Amino acid sequence: MAKYEPIIKWVFETQAEEYGTDEEIPFSRSHIEDAMEDLDISVGNVPDIPYAYRSRRPLPDEIAEYGYTAVIIDDTREGEDPTYMFTKTEQLIPIPEVVDQTHQTSTSVLPEAVRKYIGKDEQGALTQVRYAGLLDDFTGLDTYHLQSHLRMRVKGREAELDDLYVGVDDDGGHHALAVEAKGVGETLNKNQLIRNTRGIEEKSRYPDSVRTLAVKLDDDGFFYLFEFEVFEDGEGNDRVEMDRVWKYEFKSE
C-alpha cells in the first residue's frame, strides 16, 4: 500500500497539468503504468491502486487540498478499459452516528463449524449476514441467495457485485437485492453503488425491481445494513441517497 501514494500523486500531477484543477480529472490504466515506470515502482495488481482510493483510503493531502475527494469510474466515456476520475463530489459513505434501528442476534445462529474461522473482511461479513438471515429481517422479504461475485457490464465496462439475492414479498413479487459489502478499514462508495444498481437493472434476466443494499462491518464487530435510493436527477446524473441504516450486534452464546 505504501507504493500507491507516490503513484497516484504522479498521475494527478501529470493529468492536472493538462486539465487544470477546477474540474474532475480523468486518467486511465496507462497513466498508472507510466507512473510506475517513471518512479521505478512495481505493483502486481494495477487496478487495485484506483480501487484503494475508491473505497479503502482517502486521497493524499497533496491531492485533497485541491478539493478532490476520491477516485471514481467514469461510465460516460467510451472505451473498453475503465476511465477513472479524480472527483470533487463526495463519494465515501461513513457509518452515521445515529442509526434508524439497533438489533441484537446471537452467534449461535452461525454454524458451529465456521464460527471461529469467519474473517473480518467483506466476505466474512456476507457469510454472517447470510447464515443469520439478516436480509430477511432488514428488507421484510423472504430472501434467497442467488450469486456471489457477479460479473456484469455497466455501459460496456466490467463491474462486479459482491452478492445478489432475490427477495419475495407477501404478494409473490420478486425483487433483485444488489448487495455491496465492506469489511473493517473499507468505506462504501457512491459510484460503486450506482454501478451495481445500473448493472442489475440493465439485465433482463433479473427482476425489474432492484433494491440497493450494503453491509458494513466496523472495528468493534458491529454490522450495519444500509438501504439506498439510486435515482437520476433532473440533469440526467445518477445520484445516491441513504434511506435507512440498521445496526446489528452479534452476542456470544
Coordinates of N, CA and C in Angstrom, one line a residue, residues 51 54-55 71-73 91 122 152 154 159-162 180-182 187-198 212 230 240:
Y51 N -8.7 1.4 -7.1 CA -9.7 0.8 -6.2 C -9.5 1.3 -4.7
R54 N -10.9 4.5 -4.1 CA -12.4 4.5 -4.3 C -13.1 4.1 -3.0
S55 N -12.5 3.3 -2.2 CA -13.2 2.8 -1.0 C -12.3 2.4 0.2
V71 N -11.5 8.7 -6.0 CA -11.4 8.3 -7.4 C -12.7 7.5 -7.7
I72 N -13.3 7.8 -8.9 CA -14.4 7.0 -9.4 C -14.2 6.5 -10.8
I73 N -15.1 5.6 -11.2 CA -15.0 5.1 -12.6 C -16.1 6.0 -13.4
Q91 N -17.8 11.0 -2.3 CA -18.1 9.7 -2.7 C -18.3 8.7 -1.5
E122 N -14.9 -8.4 3.8 CA -16.2 -8.3 3.3 C -16.9 -9.6 3.1
M152 N -20.6 -8.3 -14.4 CA -21.5 -7.8 -15.3 C -20.9 -6.6 -16.1
V154 N -21.5 -2.7 -17.2 CA -22.2 -1.4 -17.0 C -21.7 -0.4 -18.0
A159 N -18.0 -4.7 -14.3 CA -18.2 -4.4 -12.9 C -18.4 -5.7 -12.1
E160 N -18.3 -5.7 -10.8 CA -18.5 -6.9 -10.0 C -19.3 -6.6 -8.8
L161 N -20.4 -7.3 -8.6 CA -21.3 -7.2 -7.5 C -20.9 -8.2 -6.4
D162 N -20.8 -7.8 -5.2 CA -20.4 -8.8 -4.1 C -21.5 -9.9 -4.0
E180 N -23.7 -4.7 -1.7 CA -22.2 -4.4 -1.6 C -21.8 -4.6 -0.2
A181 N -20.6 -5.1 0.0 CA -20.1 -5.3 1.3 C -18.7 -4.7 1.5
K182 N -18.5 -4.2 2.7 CA -17.2 -3.6 3.1 C -16.8 -4.1 4.5
T187 N -14.6 1.6 3.1 CA -15.7 2.5 3.1 C -16.6 2.3 1.9
L188 N -17.9 2.5 2.1 CA -18.8 2.4 1.0 C -18.6 3.6 0.1
N189 N -18.9 3.3 -1.2 CA -18.6 4.3 -2.3 C -19.8 4.5 -3.1
K190 N -20.3 5.8 -3.3 CA -21.5 6.1 -4.1 C -21.4 5.6 -5.5
N191 N -20.2 5.8 -6.1 CA -20.0 5.4 -7.5 C -20.2 3.9 -7.7
Q192 N -19.7 3.1 -6.7 CA -19.8 1.7 -6.8 C -21.3 1.2 -6.6
L193 N -22.0 1.9 -5.7 CA -23.4 1.5 -5.5 C -24.2 1.8 -6.8
I194 N -23.9 3.0 -7.4 CA -24.7 3.3 -8.7 C -24.4 2.2 -9.7
R195 N -23.1 1.9 -9.9 CA -22.8 0.9 -10.9 C -23.4 -0.5 -10.7
N196 N -23.4 -0.9 -9.4 CA -24.1 -2.1 -9.0 C -25.5 -2.1 -9.4
T197 N -26.2 -1.0 -9.1 CA -27.6 -1.0 -9.4 C -27.9 -0.9 -10.9
R198 N -27.2 -0.1 -11.6 CA -27.5 0.0 -13.0 C -27.1 -1.3 -13.7
T212 N -31.1 -1.5 -3.6 CA -29.7 -1.3 -3.4 C -29.3 -1.4 -1.9
V230 N -31.2 4.9 -5.5 CA -30.4 5.3 -6.7 C -31.3 5.9 -7.7
V240 N -27.2 9.1 -5.4 CA -27.5 8.1 -4.3 C -27.9 8.8 -3.0

